[in-house]
Short mmCIF file of C-alpha atoms and ligand atoms in Angstrom, two decimals:
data_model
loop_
_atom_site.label_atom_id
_atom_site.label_comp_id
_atom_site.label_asym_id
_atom_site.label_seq_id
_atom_site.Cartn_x
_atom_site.Cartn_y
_atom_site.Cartn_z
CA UNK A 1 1.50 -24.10 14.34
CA UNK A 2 -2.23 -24.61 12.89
CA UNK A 3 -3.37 -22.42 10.39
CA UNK A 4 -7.25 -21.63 9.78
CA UNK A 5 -9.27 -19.72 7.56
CA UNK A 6 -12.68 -19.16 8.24
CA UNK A 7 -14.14 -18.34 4.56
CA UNK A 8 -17.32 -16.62 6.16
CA UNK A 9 -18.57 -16.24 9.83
CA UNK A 10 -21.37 -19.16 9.24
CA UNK A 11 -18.35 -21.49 9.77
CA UNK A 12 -17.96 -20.55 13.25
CA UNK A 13 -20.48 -22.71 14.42
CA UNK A 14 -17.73 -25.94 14.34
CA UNK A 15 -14.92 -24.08 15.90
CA UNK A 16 -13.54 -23.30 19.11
CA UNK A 17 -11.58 -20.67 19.23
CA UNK A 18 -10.23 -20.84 23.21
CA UNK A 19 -5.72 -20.55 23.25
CA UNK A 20 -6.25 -19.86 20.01
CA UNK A 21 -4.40 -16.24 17.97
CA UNK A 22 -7.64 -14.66 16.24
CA UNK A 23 -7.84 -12.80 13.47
CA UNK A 24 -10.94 -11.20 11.79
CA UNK A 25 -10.51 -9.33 8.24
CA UNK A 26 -12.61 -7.14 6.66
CA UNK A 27 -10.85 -5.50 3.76
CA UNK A 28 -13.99 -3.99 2.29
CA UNK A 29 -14.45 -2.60 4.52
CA UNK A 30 -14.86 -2.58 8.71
CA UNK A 31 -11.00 -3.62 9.42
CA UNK A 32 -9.69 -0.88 6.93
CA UNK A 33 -11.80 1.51 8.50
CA UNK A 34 -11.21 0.67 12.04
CA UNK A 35 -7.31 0.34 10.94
CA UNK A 36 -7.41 3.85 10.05
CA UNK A 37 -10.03 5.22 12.50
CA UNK A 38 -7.14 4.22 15.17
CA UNK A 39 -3.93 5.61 13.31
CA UNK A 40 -5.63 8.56 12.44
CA UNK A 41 -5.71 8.97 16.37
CA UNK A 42 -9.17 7.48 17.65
CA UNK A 43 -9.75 6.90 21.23
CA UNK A 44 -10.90 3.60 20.64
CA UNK A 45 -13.33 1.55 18.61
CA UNK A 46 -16.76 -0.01 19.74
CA UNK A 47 -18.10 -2.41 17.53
CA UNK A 48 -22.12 -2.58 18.01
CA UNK A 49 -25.09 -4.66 16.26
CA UNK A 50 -27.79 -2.26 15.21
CA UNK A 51 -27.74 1.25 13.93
CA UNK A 52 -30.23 1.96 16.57
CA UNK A 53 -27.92 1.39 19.48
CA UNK A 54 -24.83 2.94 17.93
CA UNK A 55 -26.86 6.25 18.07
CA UNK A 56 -28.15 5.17 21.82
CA UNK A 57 -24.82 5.28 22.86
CA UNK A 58 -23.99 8.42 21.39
CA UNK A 59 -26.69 10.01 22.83
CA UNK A 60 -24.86 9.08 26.02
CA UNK A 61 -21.49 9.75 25.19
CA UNK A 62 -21.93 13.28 22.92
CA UNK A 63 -18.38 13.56 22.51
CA UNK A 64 -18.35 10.33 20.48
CA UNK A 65 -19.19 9.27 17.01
CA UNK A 66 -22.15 6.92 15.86
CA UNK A 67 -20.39 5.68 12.39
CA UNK A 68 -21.04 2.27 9.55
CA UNK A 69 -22.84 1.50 7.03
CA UNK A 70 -25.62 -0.82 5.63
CA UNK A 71 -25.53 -2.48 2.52
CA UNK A 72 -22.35 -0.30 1.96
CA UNK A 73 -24.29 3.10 2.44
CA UNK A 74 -24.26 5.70 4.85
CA UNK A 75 -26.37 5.47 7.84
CA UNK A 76 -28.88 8.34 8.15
CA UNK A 77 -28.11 10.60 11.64
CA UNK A 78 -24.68 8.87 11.31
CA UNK A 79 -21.11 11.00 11.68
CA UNK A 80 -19.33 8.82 9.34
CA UNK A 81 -20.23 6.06 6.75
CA UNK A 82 -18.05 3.12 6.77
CA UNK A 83 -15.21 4.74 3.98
CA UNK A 84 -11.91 4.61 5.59
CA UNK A 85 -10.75 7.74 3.72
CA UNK A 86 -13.38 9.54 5.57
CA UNK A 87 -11.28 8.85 8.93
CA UNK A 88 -8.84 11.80 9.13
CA UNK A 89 -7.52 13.08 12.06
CA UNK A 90 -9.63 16.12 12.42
CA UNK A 91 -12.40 13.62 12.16
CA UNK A 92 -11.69 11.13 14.79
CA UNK A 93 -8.56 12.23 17.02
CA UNK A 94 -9.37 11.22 20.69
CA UNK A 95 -13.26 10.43 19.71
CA UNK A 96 -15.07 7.13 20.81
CA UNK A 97 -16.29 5.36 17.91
CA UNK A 98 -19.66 3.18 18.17
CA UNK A 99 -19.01 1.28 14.96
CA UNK A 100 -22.10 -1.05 13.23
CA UNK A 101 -21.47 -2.61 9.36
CA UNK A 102 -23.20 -5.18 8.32
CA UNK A 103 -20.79 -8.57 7.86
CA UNK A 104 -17.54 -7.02 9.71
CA UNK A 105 -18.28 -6.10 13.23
CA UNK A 106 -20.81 -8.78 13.49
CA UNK A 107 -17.90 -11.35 12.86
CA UNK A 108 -16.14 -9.70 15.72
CA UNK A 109 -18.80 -10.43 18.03
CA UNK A 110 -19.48 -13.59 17.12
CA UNK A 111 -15.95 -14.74 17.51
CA UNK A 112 -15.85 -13.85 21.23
CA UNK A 113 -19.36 -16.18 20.93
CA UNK A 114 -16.77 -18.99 19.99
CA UNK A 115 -13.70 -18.19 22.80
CA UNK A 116 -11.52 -15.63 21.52
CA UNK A 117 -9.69 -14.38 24.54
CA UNK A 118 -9.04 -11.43 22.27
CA UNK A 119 -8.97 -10.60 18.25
CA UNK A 120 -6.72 -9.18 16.06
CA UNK A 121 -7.83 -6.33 13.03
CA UNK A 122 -6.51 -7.33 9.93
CA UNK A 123 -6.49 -5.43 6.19
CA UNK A 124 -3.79 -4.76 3.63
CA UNK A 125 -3.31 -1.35 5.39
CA UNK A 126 -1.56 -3.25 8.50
CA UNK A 127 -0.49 -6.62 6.72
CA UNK A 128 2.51 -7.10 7.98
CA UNK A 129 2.15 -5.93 11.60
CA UNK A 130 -0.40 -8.79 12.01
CA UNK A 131 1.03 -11.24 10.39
CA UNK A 132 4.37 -10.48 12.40
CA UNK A 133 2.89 -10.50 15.55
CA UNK A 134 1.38 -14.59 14.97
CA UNK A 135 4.26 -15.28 13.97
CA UNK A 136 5.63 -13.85 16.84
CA UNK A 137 2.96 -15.62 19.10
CA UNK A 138 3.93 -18.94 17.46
CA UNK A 139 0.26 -20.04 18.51
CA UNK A 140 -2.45 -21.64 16.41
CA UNK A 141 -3.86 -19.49 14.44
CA UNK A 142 -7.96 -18.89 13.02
CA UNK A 143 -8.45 -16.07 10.46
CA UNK A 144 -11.90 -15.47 10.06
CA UNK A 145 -13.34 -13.48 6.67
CA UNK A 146 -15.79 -11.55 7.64
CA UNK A 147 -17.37 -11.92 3.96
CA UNK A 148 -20.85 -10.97 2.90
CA UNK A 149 -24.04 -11.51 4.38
CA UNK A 150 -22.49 -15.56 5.51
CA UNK A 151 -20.87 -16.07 1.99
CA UNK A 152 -17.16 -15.68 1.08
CA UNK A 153 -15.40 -12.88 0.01
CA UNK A 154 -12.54 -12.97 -2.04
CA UNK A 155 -10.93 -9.85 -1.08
CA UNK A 156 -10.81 -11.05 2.86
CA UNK A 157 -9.38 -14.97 1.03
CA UNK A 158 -6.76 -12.66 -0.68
CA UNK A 159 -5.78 -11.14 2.66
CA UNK A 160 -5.77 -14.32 4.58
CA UNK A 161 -3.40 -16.56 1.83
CA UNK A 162 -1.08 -13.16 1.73
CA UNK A 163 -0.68 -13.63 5.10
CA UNK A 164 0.04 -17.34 4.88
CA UNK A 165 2.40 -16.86 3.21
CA UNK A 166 4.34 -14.52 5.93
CA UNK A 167 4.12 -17.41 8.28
CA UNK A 168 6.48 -19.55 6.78
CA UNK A 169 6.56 -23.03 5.39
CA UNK A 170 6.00 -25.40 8.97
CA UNK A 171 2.23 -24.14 9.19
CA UNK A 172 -0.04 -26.72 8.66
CA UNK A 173 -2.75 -25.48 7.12
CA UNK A 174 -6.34 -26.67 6.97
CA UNK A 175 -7.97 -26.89 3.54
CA UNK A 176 -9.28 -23.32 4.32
CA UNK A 177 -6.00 -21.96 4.69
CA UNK A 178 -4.93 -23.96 1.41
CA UNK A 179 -7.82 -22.29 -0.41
CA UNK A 180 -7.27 -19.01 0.78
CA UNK A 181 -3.54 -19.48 -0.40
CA UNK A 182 -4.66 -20.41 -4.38
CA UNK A 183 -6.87 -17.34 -4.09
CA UNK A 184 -3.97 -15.11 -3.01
CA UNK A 185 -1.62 -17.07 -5.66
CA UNK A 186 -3.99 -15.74 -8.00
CA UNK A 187 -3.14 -11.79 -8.39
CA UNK A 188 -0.33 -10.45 -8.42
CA UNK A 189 -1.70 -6.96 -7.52
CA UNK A 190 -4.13 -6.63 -4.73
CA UNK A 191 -6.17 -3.87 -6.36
CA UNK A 192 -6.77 -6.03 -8.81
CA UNK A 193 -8.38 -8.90 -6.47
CA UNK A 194 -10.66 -6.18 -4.55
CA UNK A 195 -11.67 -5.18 -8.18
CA UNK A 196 -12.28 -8.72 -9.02
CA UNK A 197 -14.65 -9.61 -5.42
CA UNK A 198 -18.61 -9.10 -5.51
CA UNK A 199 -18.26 -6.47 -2.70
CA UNK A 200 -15.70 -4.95 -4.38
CA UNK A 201 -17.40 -4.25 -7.87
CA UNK A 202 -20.97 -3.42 -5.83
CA UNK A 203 -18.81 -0.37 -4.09
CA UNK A 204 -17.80 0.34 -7.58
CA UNK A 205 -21.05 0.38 -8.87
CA UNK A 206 -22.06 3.51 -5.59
CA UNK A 207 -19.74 5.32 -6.27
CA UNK A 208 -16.73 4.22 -3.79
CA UNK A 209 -13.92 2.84 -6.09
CA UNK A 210 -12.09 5.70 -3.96
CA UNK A 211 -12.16 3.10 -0.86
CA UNK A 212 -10.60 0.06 -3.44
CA UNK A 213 -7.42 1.80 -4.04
CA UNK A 214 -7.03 2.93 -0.38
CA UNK A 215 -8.15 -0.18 1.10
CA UNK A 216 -5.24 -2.17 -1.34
CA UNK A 217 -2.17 -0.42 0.21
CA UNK A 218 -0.32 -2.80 1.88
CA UNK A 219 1.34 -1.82 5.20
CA UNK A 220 0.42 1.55 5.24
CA UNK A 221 0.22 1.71 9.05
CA UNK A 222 2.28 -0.35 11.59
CA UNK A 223 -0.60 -0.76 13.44
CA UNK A 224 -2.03 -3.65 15.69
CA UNK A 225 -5.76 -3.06 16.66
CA UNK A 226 -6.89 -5.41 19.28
CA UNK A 227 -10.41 -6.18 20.44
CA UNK A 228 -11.12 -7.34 23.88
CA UNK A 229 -14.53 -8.58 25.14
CA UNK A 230 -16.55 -7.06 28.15
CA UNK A 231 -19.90 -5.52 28.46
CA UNK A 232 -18.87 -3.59 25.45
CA UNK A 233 -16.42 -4.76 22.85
CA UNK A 234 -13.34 -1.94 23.10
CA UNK A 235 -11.02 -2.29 20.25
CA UNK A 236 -7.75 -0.22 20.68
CA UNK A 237 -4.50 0.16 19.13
CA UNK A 238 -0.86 -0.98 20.23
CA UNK A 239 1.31 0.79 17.61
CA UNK A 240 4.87 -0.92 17.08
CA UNK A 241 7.15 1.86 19.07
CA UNK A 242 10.88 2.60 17.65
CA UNK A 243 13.40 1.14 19.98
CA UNK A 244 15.93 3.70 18.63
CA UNK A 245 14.72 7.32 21.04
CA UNK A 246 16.19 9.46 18.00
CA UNK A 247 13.20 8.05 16.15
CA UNK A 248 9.81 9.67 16.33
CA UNK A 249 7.15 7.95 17.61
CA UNK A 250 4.27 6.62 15.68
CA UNK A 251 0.77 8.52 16.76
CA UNK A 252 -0.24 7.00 19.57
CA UNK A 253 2.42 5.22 20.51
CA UNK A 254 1.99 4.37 23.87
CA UNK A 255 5.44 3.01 24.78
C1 MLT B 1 -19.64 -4.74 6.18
O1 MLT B 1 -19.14 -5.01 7.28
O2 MLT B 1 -20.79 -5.06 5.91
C2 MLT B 1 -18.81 -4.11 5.11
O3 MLT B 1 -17.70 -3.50 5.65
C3 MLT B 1 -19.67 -3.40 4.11
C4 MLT B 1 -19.17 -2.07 3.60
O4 MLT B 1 -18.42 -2.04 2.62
O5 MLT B 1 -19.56 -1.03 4.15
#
């Protein structure tokens, strides 16, 4: 089994991404939000380009929420920003969610632009479901850091080399991978790494150090959101269901 890391989107221009497990990570912050947009109960999650069409297809759809952020702020006429903490259940249970961030959901769509059958949504918050699940797969593998604006971003190189790790000792791993893994080698404490990351001190800096500390829990949800390409990108959520019926099931379990 191949390992990959993508450091930033721009590298997808060299890679084809057809058999292969896919991965994109946003930790600050599209896949945190979208990880807790769906365990918090959403109906599902459309990723979109522009601001401008998130709110066309609310207009359509009035039970739905036009939600993201640019530059890390707020999007005026917008239900939601892109904070995961702002995701509760009375927010979002059984709403639509036309989703548009700057660096995360455009990584999305440009990875089905490379072959993904499907992707994978990985943060801290659902760490090991994700990395259990390739594992699982035993298939070769590209995680691709969503970053900022084309350049890395050592939060989603933190994510990726944590999850390395979980994989076990016969991946091969390209020089990405191997870069990813000093970067993760590097803190001990993941807060500390989102603190340390450009994005991470510019959320700081307006007011969001709220979303650091959320978006560092690791394996918070057992959660597996899964993108799959059509007309519109749908991303839903398979949560892991107890085998053992005395055990209640996760929200929105669907087994
Ligand atoms: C993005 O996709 O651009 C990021 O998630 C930015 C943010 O923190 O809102």
């Amino acid at each position: 089994m191949k390992v990959d890391v993508l450091i930033s989107p721009s590298e997808l221009s060299s890679v084809d991404l057809r058999g292969m497990a896919v991965v994109v990570v946003d930790v600050l912050r599209a896949t945190s939000t979208i990880v807790t947009a769906l365990a918090n109960g959403a109906a599902e999650v459309v990723p979109v380009e522009t601001p401008e069409e998130a709110l066309r297809y609310r207009l359509g759809d009035p039970a739905a929420l036009a939600c993201g952020a640019r530059g890390g702020k707020p999007v005026e006429g917008f239900g939601l920003g892109n904070s995961p903490v702002e995701y509760t259940p009375e927010r979002v249970e059984g709403r639509r969610i036309y989703l548009t961030t700057t660096n995360g959901t455009e990584a999305i769509r440009k990875a089905f632009e490379r072959g993904a059958g499907e992707v994978l949504i990985g943060a801290f918050l659902n760490l090991s479901s994700v990395c259990d699940e390739l594992r699982r797969r035993g298939r070769d593998i590209a995680l691709i850091c969503a970053g900022k604006e084309g350049r890395a971003g050592l939060e989603d190189l933190v994510f990726c080399g944590r999850c390395i790790e979980r994989l076990g000792d016969e991946a091969e791993l390209t020089d990405g991978a191997v870069i990813a893994r000093i970067a993760s080698r590097s803190f001990a404490d993941v807060k500390e790494a989102l603190l340390s990351s450009q994005h991470g001190r510019y959320l700081v800096s307006i007011g969001f150090e709220r979303d650091i500390d959320f978006c560092a829990r690791e394996d918070l949800f057992d959660l597996l959101p899964t993108a799959e390409p059509g007309d519109l990108i749908r991303i839903t959520a398979s949560p892991r269901c107890p085998t053992a019926p005395s055990q209640a099931p996760p929200r929105g379990c669907r087994a």
